[in-house]
mmCIF file with all atom_site columns, C-alpha atoms in Angstrom:
data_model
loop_
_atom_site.group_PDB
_atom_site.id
_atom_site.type_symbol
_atom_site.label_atom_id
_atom_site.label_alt_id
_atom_site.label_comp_id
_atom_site.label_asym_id
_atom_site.label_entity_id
_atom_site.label_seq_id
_atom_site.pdbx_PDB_ins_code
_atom_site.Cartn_x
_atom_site.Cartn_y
_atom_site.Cartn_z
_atom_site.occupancy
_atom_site.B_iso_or_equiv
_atom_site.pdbx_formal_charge
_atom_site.auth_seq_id
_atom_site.auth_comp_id
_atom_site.auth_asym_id
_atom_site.auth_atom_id
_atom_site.pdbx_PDB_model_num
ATOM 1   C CA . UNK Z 1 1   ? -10.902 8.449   18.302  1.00 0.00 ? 1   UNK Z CA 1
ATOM 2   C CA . UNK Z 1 2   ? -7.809  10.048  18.547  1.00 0.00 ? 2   UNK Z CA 1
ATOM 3   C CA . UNK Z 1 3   ? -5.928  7.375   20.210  1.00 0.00 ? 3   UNK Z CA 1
ATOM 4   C CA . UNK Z 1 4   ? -7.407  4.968   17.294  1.00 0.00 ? 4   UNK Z CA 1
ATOM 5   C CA . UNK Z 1 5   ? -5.786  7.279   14.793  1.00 0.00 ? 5   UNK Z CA 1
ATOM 6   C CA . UNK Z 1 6   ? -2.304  6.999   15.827  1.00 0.00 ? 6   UNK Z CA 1
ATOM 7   C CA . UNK Z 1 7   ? -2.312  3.231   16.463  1.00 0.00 ? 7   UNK Z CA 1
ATOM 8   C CA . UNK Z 1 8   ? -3.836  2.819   12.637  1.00 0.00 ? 8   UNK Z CA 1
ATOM 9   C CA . UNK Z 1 9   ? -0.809  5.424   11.651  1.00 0.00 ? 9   UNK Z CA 1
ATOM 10  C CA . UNK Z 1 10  ? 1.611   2.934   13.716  1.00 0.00 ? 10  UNK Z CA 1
ATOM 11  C CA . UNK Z 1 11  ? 0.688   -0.279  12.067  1.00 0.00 ? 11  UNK Z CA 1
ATOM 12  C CA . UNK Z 1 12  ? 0.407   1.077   8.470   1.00 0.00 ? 12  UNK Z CA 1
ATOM 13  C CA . UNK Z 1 13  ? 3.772   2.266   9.133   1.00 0.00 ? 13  UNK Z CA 1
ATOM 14  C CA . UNK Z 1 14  ? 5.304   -0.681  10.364  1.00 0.00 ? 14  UNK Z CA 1
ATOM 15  C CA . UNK Z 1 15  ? 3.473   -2.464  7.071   1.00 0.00 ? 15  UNK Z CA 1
ATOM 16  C CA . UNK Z 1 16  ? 4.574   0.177   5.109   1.00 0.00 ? 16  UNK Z CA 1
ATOM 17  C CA . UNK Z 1 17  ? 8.484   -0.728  6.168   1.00 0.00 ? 17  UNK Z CA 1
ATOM 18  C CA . UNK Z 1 18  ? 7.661   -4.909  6.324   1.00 0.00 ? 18  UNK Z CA 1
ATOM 19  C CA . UNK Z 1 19  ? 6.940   -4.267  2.562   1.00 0.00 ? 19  UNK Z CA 1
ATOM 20  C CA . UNK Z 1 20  ? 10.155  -2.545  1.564   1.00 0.00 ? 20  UNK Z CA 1
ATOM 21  C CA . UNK Z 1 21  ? 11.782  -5.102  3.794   1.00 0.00 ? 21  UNK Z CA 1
ATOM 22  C CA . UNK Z 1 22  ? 9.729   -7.351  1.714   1.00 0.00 ? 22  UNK Z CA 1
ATOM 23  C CA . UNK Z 1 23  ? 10.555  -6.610  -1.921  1.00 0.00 ? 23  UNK Z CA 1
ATOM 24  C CA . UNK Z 1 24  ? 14.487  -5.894  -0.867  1.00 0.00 ? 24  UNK Z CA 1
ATOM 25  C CA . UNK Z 1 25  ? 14.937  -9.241  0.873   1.00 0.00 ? 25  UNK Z CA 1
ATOM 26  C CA . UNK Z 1 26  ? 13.592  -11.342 -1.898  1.00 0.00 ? 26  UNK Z CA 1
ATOM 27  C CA . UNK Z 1 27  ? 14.254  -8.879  -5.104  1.00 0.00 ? 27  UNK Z CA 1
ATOM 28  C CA . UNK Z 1 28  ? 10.406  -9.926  -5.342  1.00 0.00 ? 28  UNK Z CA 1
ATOM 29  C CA . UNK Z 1 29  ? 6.859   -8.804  -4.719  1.00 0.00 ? 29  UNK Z CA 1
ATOM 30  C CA . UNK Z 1 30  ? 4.089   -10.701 -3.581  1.00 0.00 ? 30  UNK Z CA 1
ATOM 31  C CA . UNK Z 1 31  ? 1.403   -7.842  -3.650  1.00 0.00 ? 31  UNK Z CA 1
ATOM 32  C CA . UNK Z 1 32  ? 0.121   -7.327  -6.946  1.00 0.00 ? 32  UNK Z CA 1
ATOM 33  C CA . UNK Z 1 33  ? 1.925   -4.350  -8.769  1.00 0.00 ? 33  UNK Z CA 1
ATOM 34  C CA . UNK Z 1 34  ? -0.911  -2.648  -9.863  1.00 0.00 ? 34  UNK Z CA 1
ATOM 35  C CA . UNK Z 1 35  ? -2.305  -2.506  -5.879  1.00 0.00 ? 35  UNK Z CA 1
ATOM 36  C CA . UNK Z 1 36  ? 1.119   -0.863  -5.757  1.00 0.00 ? 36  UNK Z CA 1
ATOM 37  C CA . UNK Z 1 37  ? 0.662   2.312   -8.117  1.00 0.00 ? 37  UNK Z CA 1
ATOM 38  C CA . UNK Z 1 38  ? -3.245  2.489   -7.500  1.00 0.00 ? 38  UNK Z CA 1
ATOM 39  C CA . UNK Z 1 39  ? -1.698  3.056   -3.781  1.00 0.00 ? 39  UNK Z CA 1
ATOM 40  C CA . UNK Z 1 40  ? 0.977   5.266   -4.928  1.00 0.00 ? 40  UNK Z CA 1
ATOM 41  C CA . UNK Z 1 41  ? -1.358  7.413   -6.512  1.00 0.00 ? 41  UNK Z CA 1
ATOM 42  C CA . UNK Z 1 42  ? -3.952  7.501   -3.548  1.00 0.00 ? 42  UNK Z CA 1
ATOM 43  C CA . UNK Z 1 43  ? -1.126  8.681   -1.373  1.00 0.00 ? 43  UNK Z CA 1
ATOM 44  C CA . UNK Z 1 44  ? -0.454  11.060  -3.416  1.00 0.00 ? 44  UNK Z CA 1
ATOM 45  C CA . UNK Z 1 45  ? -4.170  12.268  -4.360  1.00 0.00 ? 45  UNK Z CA 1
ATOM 46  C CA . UNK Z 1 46  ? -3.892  12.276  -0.314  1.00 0.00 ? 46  UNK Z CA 1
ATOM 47  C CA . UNK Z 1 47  ? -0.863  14.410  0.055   1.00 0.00 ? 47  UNK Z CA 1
ATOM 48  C CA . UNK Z 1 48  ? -2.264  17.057  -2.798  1.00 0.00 ? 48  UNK Z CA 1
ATOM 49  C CA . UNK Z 1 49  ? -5.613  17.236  -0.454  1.00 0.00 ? 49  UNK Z CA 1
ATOM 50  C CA . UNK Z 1 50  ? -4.301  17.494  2.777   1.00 0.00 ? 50  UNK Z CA 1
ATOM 51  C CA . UNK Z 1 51  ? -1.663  20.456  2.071   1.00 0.00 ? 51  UNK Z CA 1
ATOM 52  C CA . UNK Z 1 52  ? -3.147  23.079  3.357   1.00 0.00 ? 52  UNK Z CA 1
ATOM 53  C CA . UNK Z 1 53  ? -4.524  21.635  6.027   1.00 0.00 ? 53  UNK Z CA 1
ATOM 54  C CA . UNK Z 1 54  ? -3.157  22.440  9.184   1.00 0.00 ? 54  UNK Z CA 1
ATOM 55  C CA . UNK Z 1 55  ? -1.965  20.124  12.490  1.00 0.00 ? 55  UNK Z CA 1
ATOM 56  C CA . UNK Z 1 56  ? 0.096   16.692  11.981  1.00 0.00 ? 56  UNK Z CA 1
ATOM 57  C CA . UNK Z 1 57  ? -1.510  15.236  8.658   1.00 0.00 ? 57  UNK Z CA 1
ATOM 58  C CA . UNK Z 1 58  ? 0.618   16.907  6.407   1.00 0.00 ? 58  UNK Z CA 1
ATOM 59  C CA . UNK Z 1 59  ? 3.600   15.059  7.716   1.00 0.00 ? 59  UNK Z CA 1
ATOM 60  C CA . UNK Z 1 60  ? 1.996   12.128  8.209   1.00 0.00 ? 60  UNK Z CA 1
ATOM 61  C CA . UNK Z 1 61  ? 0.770   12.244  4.278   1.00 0.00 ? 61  UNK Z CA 1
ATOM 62  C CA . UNK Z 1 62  ? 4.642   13.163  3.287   1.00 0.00 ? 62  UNK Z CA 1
ATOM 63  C CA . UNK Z 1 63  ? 6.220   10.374  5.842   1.00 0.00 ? 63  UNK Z CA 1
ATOM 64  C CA . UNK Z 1 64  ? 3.152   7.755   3.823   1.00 0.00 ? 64  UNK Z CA 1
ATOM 65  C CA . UNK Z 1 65  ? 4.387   9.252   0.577   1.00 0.00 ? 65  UNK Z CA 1
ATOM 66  C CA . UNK Z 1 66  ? 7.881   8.563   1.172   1.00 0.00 ? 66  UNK Z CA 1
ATOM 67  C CA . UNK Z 1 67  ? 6.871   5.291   2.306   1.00 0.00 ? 67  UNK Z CA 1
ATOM 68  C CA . UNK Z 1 68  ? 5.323   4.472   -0.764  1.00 0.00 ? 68  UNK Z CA 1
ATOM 69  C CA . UNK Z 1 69  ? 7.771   6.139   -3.105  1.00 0.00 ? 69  UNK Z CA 1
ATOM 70  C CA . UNK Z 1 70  ? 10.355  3.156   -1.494  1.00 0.00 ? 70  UNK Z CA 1
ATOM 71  C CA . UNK Z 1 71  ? 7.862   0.687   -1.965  1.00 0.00 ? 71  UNK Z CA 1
ATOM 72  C CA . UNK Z 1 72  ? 7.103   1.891   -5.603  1.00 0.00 ? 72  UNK Z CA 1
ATOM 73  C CA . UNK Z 1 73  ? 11.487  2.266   -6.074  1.00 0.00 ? 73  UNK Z CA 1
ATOM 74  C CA . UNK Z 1 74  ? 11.868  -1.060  -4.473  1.00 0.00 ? 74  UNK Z CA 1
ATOM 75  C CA . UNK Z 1 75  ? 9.840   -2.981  -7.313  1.00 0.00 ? 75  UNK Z CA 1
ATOM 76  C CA . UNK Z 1 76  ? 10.934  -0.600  -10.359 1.00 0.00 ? 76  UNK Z CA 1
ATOM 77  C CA . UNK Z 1 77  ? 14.326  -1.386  -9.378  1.00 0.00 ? 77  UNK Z CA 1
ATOM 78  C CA . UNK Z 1 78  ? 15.082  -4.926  -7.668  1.00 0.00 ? 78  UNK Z CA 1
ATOM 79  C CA . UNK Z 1 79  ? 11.843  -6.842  -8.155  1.00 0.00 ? 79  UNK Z CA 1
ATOM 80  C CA . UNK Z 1 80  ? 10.906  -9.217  -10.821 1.00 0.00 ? 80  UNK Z CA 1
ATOM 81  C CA . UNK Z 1 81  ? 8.302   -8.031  -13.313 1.00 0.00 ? 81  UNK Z CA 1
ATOM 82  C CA . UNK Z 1 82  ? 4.805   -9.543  -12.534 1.00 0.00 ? 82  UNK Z CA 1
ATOM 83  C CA . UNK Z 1 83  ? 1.993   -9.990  -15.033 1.00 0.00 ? 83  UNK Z CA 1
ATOM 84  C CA . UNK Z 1 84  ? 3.442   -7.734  -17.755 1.00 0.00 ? 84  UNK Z CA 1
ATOM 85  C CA . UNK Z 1 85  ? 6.281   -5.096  -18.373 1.00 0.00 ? 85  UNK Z CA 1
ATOM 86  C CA . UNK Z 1 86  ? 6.774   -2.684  -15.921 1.00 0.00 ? 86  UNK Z CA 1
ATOM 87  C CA . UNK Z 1 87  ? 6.563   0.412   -18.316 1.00 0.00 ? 87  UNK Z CA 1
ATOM 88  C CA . UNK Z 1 88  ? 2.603   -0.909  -18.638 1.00 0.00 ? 88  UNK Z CA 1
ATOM 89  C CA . UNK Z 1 89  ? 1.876   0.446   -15.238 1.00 0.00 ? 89  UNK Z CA 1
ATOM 90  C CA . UNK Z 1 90  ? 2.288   4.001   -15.425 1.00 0.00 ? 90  UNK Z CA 1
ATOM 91  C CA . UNK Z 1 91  ? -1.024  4.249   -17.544 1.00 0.00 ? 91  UNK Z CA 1
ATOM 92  C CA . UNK Z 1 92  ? -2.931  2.579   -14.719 1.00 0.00 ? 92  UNK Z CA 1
ATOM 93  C CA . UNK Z 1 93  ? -0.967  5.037   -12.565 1.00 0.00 ? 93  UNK Z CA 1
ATOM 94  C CA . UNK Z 1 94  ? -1.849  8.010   -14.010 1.00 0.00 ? 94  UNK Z CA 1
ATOM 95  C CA . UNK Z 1 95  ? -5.537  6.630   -14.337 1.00 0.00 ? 95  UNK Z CA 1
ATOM 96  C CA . UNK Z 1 96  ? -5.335  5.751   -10.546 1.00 0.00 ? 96  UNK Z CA 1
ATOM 97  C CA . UNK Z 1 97  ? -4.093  9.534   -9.814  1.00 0.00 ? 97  UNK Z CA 1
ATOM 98  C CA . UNK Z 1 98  ? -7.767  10.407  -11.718 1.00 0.00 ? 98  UNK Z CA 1
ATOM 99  C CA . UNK Z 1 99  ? -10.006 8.572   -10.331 1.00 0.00 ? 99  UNK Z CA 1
ATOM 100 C CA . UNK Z 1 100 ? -9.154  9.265   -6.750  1.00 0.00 ? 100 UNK Z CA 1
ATOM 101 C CA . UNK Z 1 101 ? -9.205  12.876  -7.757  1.00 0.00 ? 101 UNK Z CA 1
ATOM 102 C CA . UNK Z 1 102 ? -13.049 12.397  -8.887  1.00 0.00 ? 102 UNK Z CA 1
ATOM 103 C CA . UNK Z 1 103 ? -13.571 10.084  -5.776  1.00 0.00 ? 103 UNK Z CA 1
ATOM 104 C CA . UNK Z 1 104 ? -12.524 12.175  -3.256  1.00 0.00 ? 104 UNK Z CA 1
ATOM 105 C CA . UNK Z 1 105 ? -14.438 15.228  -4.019  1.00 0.00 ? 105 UNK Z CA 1
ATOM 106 C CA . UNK Z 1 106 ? -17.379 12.682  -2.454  1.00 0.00 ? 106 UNK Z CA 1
ATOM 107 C CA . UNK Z 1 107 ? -16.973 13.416  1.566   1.00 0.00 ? 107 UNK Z CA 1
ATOM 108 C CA . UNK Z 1 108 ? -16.432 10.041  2.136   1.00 0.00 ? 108 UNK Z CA 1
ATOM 109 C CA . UNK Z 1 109 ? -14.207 9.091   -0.988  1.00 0.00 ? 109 UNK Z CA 1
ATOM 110 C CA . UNK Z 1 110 ? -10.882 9.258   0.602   1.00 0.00 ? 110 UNK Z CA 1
ATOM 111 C CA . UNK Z 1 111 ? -12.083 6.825   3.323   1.00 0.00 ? 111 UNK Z CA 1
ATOM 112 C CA . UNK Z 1 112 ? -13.859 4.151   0.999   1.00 0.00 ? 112 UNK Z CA 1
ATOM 113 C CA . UNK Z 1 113 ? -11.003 4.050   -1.590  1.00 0.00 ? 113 UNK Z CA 1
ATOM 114 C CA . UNK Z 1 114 ? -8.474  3.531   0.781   1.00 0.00 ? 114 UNK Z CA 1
ATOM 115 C CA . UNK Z 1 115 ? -10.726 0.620   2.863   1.00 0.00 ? 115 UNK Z CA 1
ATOM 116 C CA . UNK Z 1 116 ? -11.127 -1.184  -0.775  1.00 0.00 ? 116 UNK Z CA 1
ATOM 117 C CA . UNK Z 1 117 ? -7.401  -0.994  -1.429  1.00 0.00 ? 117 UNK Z CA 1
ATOM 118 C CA . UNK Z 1 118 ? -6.011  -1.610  1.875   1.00 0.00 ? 118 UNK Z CA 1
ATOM 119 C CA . UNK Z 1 119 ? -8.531  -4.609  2.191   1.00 0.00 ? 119 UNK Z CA 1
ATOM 120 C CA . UNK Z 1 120 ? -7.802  -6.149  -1.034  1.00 0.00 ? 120 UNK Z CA 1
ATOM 121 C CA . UNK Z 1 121 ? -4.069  -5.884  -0.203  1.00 0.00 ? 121 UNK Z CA 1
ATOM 122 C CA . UNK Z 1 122 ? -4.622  -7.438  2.982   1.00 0.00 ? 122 UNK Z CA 1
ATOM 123 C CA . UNK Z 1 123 ? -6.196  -10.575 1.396   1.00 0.00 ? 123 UNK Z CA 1
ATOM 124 C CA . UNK Z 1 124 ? -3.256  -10.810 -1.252  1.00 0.00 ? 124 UNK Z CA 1
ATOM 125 C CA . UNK Z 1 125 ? -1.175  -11.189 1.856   1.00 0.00 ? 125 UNK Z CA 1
ATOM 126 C CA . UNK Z 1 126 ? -2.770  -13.257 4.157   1.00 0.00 ? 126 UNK Z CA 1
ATOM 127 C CA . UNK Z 1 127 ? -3.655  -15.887 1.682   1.00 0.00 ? 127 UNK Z CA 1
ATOM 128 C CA . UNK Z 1 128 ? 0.102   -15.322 -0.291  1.00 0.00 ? 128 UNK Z CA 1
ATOM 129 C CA . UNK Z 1 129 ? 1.466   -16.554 3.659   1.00 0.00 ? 129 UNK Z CA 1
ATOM 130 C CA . UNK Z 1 130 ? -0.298  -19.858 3.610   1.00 0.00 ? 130 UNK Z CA 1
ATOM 131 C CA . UNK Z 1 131 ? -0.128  -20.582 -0.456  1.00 0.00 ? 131 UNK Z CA 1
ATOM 132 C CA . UNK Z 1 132 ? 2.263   -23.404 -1.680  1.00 0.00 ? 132 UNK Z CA 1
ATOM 133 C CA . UNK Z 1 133 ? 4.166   -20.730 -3.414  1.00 0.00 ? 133 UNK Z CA 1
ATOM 134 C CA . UNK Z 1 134 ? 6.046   -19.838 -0.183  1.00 0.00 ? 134 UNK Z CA 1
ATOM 135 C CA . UNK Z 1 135 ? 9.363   -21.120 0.444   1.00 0.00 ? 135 UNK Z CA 1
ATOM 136 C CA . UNK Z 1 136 ? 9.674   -24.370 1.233   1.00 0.00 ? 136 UNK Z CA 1
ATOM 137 C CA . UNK Z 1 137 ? 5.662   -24.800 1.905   1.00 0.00 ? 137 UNK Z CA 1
ATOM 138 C CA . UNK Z 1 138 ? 6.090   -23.096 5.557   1.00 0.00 ? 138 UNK Z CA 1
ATOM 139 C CA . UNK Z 1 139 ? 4.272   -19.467 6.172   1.00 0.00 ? 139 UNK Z CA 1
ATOM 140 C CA . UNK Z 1 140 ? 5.963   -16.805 4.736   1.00 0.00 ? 140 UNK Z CA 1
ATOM 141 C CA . UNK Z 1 141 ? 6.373   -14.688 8.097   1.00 0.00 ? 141 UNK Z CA 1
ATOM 142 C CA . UNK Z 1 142 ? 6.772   -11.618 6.777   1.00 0.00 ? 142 UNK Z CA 1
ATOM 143 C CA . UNK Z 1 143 ? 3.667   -11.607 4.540   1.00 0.00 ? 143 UNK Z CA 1
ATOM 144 C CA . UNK Z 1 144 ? 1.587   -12.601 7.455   1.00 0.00 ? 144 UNK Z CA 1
ATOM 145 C CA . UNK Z 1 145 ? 3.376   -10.109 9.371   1.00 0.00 ? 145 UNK Z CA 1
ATOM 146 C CA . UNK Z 1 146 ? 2.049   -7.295  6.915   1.00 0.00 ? 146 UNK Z CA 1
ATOM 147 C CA . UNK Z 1 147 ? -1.352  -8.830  6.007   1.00 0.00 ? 147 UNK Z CA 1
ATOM 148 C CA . UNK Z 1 148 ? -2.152  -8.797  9.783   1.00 0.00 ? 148 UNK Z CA 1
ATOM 149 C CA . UNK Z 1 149 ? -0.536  -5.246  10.730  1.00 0.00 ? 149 UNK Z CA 1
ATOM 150 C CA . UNK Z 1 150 ? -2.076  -3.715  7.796   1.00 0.00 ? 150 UNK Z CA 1
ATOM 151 C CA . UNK Z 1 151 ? -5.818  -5.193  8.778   1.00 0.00 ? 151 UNK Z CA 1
ATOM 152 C CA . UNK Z 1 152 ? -5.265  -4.055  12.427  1.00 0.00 ? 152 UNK Z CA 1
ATOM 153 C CA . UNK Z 1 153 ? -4.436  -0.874  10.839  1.00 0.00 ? 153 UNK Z CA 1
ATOM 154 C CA . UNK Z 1 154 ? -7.670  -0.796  9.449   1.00 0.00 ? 154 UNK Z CA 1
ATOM 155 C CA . UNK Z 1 155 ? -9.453  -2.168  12.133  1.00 0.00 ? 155 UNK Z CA 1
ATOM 156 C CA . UNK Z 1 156 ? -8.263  0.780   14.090  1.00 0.00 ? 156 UNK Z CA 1
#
């Protein structure tokens, strides 16, 4: 199990740094914004719960955090708004950072929360790599590159 643990910590990392890689290279997202705070604030419900616990996960939760805080940077500040103003998603944000606090006083609400999110951000890539909105109607390698690491990542 252990072993399964650091591979899924490998390939959410390497997705983690596709996606910054992502948003800088084309001053655009193609996950949905609000996936992006409701992630945000999971890694940081995450972070809050983990704190005290002892071993490697703390600094696993603060390298994630970090992580996320570039993602979360990257589309405040170079990205194109999608859907709506960006000022509209720190409501959803802070309504993110409550739920997950509810959810994860269930013992398996940090594990099912994460699975929907990571899972409905794999989708938005996968099928973003194929759709006729990538450049020049060829697959958008780097959106299949993070739809697939981020499902083995969950696979693992």
């Amino acid at each position: 199990m252990q072993n399964f643990d650091v591979l899924q910590g490998l390939f959410w990392s390497v997705t983690y740094i596709l996606i910054i890689v992502y948003n800088v290279k084309n001053r655009n997202t193609n996950i949905p914004p609000i996936a992006i705070f409701i992630n945000f604030a999971w890694e940081i419900n995450a972070l809050l719960q983990d704190i005290t616990v002892e071993g490697t996960a703390i600094f696993i939760h603060i390298a994630w955090c970090g992580l996320d805080t570039a993602i979360v940077g990257s589309y405040l500040l170079l990205c194109k708004p999608v859907y709506f103003k960006k000022i509209f998603l720190m409501p959803i944000f802070l309504l993110g950072l409550l739920s997950f606090m509810v959810a994860f006083r269930h013992p398996n609400g940090m594990l099912i929360t994460s699975f929907f999110i990571d899972f409905t951000m794999e989708m938005e890539y996968l099928l973003y790599s194929f759709s006729s909105r990538s450049k020049q109607m060829k697959v958008d390698i780097t959106a299949l590159s993070i739809g697939v690491t981020k499902l083995i990542g969950d696979l693992c």
